[in-house]
Coordinates of C-alpha atoms and ligand atoms in Angstrom, one line a residue:
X248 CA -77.4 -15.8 90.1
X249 CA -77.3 -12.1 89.8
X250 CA -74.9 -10.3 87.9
X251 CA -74.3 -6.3 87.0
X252 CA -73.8 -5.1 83.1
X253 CA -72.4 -1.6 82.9
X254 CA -73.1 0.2 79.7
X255 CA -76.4 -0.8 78.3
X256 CA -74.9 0.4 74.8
X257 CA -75.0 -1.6 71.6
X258 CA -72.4 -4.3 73.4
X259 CA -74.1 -4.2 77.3
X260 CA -77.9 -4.1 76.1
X261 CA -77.7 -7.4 73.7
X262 CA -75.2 -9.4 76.7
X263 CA -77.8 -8.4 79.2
X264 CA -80.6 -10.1 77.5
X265 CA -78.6 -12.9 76.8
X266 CA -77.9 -13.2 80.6
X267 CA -81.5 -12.7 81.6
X268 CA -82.7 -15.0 79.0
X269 CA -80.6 -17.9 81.0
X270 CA -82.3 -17.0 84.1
X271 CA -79.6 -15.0 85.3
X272 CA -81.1 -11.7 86.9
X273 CA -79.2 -8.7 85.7
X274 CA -78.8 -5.1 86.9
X275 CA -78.2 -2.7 83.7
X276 CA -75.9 -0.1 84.8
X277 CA -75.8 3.0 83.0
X278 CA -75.3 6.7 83.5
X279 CA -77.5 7.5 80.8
X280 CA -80.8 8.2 82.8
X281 CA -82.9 7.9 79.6
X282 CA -81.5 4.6 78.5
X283 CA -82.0 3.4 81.8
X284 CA -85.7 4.3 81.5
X285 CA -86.3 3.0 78.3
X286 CA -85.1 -0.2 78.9
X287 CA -87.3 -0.4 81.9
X288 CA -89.9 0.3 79.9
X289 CA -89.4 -2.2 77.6
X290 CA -88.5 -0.2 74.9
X291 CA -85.6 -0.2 72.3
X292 CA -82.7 2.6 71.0
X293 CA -81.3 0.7 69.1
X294 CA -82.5 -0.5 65.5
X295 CA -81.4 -4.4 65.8
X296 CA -83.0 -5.0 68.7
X297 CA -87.0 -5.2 68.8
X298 CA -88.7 -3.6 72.0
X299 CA -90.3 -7.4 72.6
X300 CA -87.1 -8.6 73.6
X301 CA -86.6 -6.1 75.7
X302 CA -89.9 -6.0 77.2
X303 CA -89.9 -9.9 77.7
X304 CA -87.0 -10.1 79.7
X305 CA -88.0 -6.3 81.8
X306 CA -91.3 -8.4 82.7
X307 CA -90.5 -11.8 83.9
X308 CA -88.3 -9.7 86.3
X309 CA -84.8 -10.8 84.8
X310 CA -83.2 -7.3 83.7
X311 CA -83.8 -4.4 85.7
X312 CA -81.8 -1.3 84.8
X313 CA -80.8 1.9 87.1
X314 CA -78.2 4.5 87.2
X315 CA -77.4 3.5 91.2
X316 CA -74.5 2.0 91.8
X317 CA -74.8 0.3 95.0
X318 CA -76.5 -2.1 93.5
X319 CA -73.3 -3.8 92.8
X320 CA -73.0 -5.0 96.5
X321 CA -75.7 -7.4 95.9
X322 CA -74.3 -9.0 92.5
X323 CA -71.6 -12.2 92.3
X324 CA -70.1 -10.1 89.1
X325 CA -69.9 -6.9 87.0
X326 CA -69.6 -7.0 83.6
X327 CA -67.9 -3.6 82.1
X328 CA -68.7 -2.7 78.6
X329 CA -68.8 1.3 78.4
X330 CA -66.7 3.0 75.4
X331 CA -63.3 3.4 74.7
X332 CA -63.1 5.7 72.2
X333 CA -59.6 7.5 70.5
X334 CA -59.0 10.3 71.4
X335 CA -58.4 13.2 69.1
X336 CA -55.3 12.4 68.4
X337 CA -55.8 8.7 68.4
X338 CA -54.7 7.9 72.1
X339 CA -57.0 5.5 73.8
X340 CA -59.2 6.9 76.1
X341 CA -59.8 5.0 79.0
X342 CA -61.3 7.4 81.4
X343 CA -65.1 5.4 81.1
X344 CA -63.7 2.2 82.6
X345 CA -61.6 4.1 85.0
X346 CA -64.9 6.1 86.2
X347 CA -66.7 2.7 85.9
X348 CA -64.3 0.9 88.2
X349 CA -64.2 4.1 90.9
X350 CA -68.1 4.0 90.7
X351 CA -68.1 0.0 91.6
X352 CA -65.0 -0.4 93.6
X353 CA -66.8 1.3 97.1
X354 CA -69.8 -1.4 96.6
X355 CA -67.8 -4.4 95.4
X356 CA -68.7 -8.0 97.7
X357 CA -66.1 -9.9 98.7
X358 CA -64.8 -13.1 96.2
X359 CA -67.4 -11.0 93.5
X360 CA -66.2 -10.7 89.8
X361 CA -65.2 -8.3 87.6
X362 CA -65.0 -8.6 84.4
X363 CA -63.4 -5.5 81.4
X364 CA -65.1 -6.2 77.6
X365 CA -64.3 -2.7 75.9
X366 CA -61.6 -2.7 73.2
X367 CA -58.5 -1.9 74.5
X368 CA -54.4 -2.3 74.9
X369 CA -52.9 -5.0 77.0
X370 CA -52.6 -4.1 80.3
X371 CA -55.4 -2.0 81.2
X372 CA -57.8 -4.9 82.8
X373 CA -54.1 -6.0 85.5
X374 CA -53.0 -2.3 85.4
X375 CA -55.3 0.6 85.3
X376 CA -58.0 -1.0 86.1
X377 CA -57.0 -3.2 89.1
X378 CA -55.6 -0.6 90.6
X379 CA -58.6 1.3 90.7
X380 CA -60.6 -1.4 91.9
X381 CA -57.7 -2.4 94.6
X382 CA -57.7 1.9 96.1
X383 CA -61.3 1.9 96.1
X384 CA -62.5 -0.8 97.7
X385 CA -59.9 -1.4 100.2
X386 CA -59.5 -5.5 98.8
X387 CA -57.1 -7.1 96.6
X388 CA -57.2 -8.7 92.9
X389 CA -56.9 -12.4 93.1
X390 CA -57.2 -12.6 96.4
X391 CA -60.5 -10.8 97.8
X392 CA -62.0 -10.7 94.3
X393 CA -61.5 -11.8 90.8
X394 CA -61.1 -10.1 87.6
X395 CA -61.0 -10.6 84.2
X396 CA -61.7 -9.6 80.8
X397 CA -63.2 -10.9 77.6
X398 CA -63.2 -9.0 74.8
X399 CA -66.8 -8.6 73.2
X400 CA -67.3 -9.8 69.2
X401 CA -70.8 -7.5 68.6
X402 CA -71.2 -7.5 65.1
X403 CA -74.2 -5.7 64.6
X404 CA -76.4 -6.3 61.4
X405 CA -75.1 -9.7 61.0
X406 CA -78.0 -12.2 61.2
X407 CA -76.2 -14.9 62.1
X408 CA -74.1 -12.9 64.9
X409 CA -76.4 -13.6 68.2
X410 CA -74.6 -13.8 71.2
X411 CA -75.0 -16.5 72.3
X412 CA -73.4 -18.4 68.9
X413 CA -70.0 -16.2 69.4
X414 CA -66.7 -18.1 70.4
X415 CA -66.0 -15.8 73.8
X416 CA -62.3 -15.3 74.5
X417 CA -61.7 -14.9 78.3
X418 CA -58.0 -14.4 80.6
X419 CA -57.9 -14.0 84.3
X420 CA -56.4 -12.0 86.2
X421 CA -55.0 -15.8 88.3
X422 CA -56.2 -19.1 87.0
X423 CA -59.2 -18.8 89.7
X424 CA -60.4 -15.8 88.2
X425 CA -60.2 -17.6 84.7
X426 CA -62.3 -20.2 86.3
X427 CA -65.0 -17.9 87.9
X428 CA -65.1 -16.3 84.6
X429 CA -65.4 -19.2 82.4
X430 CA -68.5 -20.6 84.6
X431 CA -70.0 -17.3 84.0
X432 CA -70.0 -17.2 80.5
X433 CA -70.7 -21.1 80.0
X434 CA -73.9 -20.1 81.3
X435 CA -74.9 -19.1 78.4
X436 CA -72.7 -18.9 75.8
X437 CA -72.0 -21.7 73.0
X438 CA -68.3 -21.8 73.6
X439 CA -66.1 -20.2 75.5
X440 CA -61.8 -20.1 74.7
X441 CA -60.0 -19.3 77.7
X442 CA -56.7 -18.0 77.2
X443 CA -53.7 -17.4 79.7
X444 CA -53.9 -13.8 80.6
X445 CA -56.0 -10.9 81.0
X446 CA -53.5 -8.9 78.7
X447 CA -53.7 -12.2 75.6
X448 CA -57.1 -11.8 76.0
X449 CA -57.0 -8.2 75.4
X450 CA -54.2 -8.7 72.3
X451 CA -56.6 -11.0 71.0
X452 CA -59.4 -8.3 70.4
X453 CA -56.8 -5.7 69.1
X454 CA -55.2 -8.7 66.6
X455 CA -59.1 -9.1 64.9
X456 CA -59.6 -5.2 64.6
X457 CA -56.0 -4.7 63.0
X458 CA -56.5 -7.9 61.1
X459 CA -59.5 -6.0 59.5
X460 CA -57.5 -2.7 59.3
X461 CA -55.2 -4.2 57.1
X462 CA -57.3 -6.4 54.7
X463 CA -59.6 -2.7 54.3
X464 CA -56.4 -0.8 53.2
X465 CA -55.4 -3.6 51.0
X466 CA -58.4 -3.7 49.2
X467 CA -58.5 0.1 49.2
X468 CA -55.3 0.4 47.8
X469 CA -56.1 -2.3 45.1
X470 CA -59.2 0.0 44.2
X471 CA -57.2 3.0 43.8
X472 CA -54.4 1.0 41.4
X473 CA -56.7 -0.9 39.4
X474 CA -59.0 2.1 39.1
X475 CA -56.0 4.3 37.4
X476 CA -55.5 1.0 35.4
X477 CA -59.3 1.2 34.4
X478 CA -60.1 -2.1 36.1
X479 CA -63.6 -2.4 37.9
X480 CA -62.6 -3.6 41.1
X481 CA -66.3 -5.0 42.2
X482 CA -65.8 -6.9 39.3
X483 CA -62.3 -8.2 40.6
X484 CA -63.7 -9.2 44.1
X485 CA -67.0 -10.9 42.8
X486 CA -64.2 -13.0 40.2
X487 CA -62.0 -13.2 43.7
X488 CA -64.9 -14.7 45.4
X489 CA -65.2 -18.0 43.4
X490 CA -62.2 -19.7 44.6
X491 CA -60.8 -18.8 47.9
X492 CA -62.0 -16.1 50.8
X493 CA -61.3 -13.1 49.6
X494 CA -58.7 -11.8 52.3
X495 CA -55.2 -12.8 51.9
X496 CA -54.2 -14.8 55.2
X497 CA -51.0 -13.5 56.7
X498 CA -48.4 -16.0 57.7
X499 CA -46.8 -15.4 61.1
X500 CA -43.3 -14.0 59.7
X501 CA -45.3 -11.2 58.5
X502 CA -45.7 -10.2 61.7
X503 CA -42.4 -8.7 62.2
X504 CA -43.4 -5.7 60.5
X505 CA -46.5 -5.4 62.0
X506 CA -46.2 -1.6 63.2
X507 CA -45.6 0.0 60.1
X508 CA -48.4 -2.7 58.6
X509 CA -50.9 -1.3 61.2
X510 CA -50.1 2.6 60.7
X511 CA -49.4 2.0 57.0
X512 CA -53.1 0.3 57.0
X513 CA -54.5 3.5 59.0
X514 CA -53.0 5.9 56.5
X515 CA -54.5 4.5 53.7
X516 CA -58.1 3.8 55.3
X517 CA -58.0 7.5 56.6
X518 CA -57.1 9.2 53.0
X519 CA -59.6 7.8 51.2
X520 CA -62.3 9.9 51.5
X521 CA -60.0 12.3 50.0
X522 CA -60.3 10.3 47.1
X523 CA -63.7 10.1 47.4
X524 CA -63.8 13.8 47.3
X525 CA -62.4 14.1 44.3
X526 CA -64.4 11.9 42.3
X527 CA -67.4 13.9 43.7
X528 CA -65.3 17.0 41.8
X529 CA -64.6 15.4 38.9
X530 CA -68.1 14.2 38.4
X531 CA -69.2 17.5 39.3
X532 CA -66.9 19.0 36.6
X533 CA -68.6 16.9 33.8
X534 CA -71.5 19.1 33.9
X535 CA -69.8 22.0 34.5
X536 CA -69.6 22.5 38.1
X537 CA -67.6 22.8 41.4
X538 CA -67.7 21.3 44.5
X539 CA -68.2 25.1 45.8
X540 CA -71.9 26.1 45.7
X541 CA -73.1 22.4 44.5
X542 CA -76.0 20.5 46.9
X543 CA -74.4 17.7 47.8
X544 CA -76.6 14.6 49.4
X545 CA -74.4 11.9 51.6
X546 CA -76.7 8.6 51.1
X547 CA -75.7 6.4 54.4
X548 CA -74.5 7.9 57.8
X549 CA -73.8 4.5 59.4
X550 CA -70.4 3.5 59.4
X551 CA -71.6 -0.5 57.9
X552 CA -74.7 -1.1 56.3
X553 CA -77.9 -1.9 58.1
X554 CA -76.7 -0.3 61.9
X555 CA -77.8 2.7 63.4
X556 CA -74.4 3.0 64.9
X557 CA -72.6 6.1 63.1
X558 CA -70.3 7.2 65.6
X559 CA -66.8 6.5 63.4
X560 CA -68.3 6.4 60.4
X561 CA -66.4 8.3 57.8
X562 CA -69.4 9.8 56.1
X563 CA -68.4 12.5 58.6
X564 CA -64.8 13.2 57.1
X565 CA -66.4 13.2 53.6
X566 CA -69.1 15.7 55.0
X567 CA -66.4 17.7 56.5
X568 CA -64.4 18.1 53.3
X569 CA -67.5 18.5 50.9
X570 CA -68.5 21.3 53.7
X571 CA -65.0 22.5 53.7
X572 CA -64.8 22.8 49.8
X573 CA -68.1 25.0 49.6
X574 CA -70.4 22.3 49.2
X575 CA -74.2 22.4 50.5
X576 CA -73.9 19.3 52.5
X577 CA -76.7 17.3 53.5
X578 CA -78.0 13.6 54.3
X579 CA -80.2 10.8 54.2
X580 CA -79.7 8.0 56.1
X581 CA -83.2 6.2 57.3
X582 CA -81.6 4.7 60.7
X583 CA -80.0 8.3 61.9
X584 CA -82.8 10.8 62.0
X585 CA -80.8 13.7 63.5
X586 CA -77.5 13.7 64.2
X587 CA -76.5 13.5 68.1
X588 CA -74.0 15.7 69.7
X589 CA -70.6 14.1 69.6
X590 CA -67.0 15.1 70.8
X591 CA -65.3 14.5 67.3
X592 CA -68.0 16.3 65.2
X593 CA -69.9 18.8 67.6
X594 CA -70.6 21.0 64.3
X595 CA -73.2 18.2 63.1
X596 CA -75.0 18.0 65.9
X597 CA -78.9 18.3 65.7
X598 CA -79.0 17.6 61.9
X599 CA -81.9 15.8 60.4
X600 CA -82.1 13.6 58.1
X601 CA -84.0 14.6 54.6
X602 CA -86.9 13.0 53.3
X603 CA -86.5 10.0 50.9
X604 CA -88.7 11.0 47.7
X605 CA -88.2 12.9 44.4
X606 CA -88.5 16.6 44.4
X607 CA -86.2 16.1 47.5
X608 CA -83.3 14.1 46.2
X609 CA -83.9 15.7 42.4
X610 CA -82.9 18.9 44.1
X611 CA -79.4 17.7 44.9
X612 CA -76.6 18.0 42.4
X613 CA -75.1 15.2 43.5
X614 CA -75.3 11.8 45.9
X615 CA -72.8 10.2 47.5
X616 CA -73.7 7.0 48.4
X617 CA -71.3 6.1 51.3
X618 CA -73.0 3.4 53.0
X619 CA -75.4 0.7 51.1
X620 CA -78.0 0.2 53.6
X621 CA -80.6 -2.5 51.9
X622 CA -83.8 -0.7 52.7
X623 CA -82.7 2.4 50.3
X624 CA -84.4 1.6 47.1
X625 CA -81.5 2.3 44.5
X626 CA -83.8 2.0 41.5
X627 CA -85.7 4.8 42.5
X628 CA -82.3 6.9 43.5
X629 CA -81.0 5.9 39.9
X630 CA -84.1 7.6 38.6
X631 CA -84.1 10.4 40.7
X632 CA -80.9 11.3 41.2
X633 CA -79.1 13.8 38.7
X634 CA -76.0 12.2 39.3
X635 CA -74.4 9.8 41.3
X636 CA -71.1 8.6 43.1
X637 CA -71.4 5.5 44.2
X638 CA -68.5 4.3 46.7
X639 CA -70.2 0.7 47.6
X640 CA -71.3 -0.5 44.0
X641 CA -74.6 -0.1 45.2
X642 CA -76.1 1.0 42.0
X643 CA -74.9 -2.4 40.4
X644 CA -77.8 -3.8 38.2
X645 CA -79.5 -0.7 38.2
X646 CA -80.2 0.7 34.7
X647 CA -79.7 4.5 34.8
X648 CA -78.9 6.8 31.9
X649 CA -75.3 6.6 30.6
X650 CA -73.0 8.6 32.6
X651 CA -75.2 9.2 35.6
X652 CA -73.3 6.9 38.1
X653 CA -69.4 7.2 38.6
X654 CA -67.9 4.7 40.9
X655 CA -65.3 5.5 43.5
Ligands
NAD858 N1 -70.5 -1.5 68.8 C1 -69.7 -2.4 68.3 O1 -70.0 -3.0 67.3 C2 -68.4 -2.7 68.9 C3 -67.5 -3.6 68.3 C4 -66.3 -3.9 68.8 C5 -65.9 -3.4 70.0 N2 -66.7 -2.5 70.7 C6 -66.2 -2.0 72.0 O2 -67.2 -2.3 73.0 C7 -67.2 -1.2 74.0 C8 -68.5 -0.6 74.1 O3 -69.0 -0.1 72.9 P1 -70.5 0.2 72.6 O4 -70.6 0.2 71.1 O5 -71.4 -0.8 73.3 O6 -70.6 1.6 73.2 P2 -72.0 2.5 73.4 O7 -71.6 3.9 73.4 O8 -73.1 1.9 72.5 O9 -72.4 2.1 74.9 C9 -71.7 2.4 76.0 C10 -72.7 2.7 77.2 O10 -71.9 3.0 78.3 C11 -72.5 4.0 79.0 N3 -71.5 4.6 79.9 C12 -70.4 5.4 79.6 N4 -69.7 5.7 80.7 C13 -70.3 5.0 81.7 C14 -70.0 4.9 83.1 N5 -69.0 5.6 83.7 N6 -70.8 4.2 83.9 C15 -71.9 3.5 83.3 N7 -72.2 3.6 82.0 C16 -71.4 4.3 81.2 C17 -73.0 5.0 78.0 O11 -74.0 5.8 78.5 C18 -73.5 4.0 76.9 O12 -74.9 3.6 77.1 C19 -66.1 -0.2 73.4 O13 -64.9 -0.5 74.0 C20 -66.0 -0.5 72.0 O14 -64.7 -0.2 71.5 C21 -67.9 -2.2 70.2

């Protein structure tokens, strides 16, 4: 079997190798010319996955990648994982599966597959993206060729999250696209759930990320309450931890609400780093100091710990404030040595990272530790460090000199 993966990005790249490691021969489709040589080289961009695997699957022939299109004509299905990023003011951006399905559409075979993974709202696989598919290549959905979509689960840094062990959740287009799209997965995944419709399949994906949304904000509002209360709310979650999983479970008649729940959630994820900001102030003002002026160190660029992936990581809005307040800003994160250019923050572009060792984080008035990456050693931070604000309770069971470390 031979199949097309478009997007060889932290979702496409680890799905590919997964294909070509069940003897499925893949073509990695991306526009990125230097990803596309990499991986033909064998070598790796991004931090989770080792060059070996790579390079295995590149040699035994099983994963080619190219930036050429008409390779599609020769494949029985395309798999579509490119970004869907918000826009600046948080409308969905669809335009990379759009250009993805005008670039396949003119190649597509006859009774081939096409399958949509990216995040995104109900209706864009049987919509927007059908009808590009339908215009460009002259054939019909369902009836000259099948499509589908099954949202992807990537959770990167988890140890235990390898493809192949992932539940995938798949809706077609008909039911015979739900077959053809079930046998392609069963390949070589564990278990696969279909569902009904291309659109449930997509609701399915938005449900987990809102899910998370809302159990963030909760906790984040908790942290802000119990904090005024003087209540250590690390200590609350380990004590939360011993009996049930710490996230409430929802019951359906909750649901009702679930708008204002979902912007409600939003509003309170996207202010705190205002709070942040002013615990960096009011630490700052212990010694006599202002945000204006001060060298300011952001420990963790990545938006989770242990991921290279930084892209809507809020370390940039604290940045952006700090910067915006006077602050000297700079960072250390180990797995984002510069900064690439990006839409939402073009005025990072090309930073570097700074070194990890003493006369260069001595030199800072303050860190910010916004993401606890593992390899950071915080014992050596907690002696170098003048003084610390610790978002992640990284510094727990570090001994550093009293009043050093203020949690936020
Ligand atoms: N990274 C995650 O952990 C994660 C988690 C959940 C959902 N998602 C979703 O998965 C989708 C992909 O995300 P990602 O993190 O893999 O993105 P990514 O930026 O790592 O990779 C996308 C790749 O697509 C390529 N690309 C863009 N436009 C293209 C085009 N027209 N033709 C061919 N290639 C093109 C880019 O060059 C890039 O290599 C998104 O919808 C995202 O919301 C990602």
């Amino acid at each position: 079997m031979k199949i097309a993966i478009v997007g060889l990005g932290y979702v496409g790249l680890p799905l590919a190798i997964q294909f070509a490691r069940a003897n499925v021969n893949v073509l990695g489709l991306d526009i990125d010319a230097g990803k596309v040589d990499l991986v033909n080289k064998g070598r790796s961009y991004i931090k989770h996955i080792a060059p070996e695997t790579i390079a295995e699957v590149v040699r035994q022939k099983r994963l080619r990648a190219s930036s050429d299109f008409r390779g599609v004509s020769e494949v029985e299905a395309v798999i579509i994982c490119v970004p869907t990023p918000l826009s600046r003011n948080r409308e969905p951006d669809i335009s990379f599966v759009l250009e993805t399905g005008q670039a396949i559409a003119p190649h597509l075979s006859r009774g081939a597959l096409v399958v949509l993974e990216s995040t995104t709202y109900p209706g864009t696989t049987d919509e927007d993206l059908r009808s590009v598919l339908e215009v460009g290549s002259g054939m019909k959905a369902g009836v000259d060729f099948h499509l589908a979509f099954s949202p992807e689960r990537e959770d990167p840094a988890n140890e235990q999250s390898k493809v192949k062990l992932i539940p995938k959740v798949v809706g077609g287009h008909t039911p015979a696209c739900l077959e053809r799209a079930v046998a392609l997965y069963s390949k070589t995944i564990d278990k696969v759930v279909p569902v009904s419709s291309c659109r449930v399949a997509e609701a399915t994906k938005l449900l987990e990320n809102i899910f998370r949304s809302v159990n963030i904000a909760l906790v984040n509002e908790l942290k802000l309450v119990y904090g005024a209360m003087g209540i250590d709310i690390w200590e609350v979650i380990e004590a939360a931890r011993t009996k049930d999983p710490f996230y409430l479970t929802w019951k359906a008649r909750e649901y009702g609400q679930h708008t204002r729940f979902i912007e409600l959630a939003g509003e309170i994820n996207t202010r705190m780093p205002e709070h942040v900001v002013r615990a960096v102030a009011d630490a700052l003002n212990t010694q006599c100091k202002a945000i204006k002026g001060s060298k300011i160190l952001i420990l963790g660029l990545a938006y989770k710990p242990n991921v290279d992936d930084e892209r809507e990581s809020p370390s940039y809005a604290l940045m952006k404030l700090l910067a915006e307040r006077g602050a000297e800003v700079a960072y250390y994160d180990p797995y984002v040595p510069v900064i690439k250019p990006t839409r939402e923050h073009p005025q990072f572009a090309g930073r570097k990272s700074v070194e990890w060792n003493r006369a260069t984080i001595t030199a800072f008035d303050l860190v910010l530790i916004a993401t606890n990456h593992s390899s950071v050693d915080y014992h050596e931070l907690g002696d170098w460090a003048r003084c610390i604000v610790d978002t992640r309770n990284a510094m727990a069971g570090v001994h550093v000199s009293e009043g050093k470390v203020w949690k936020a």
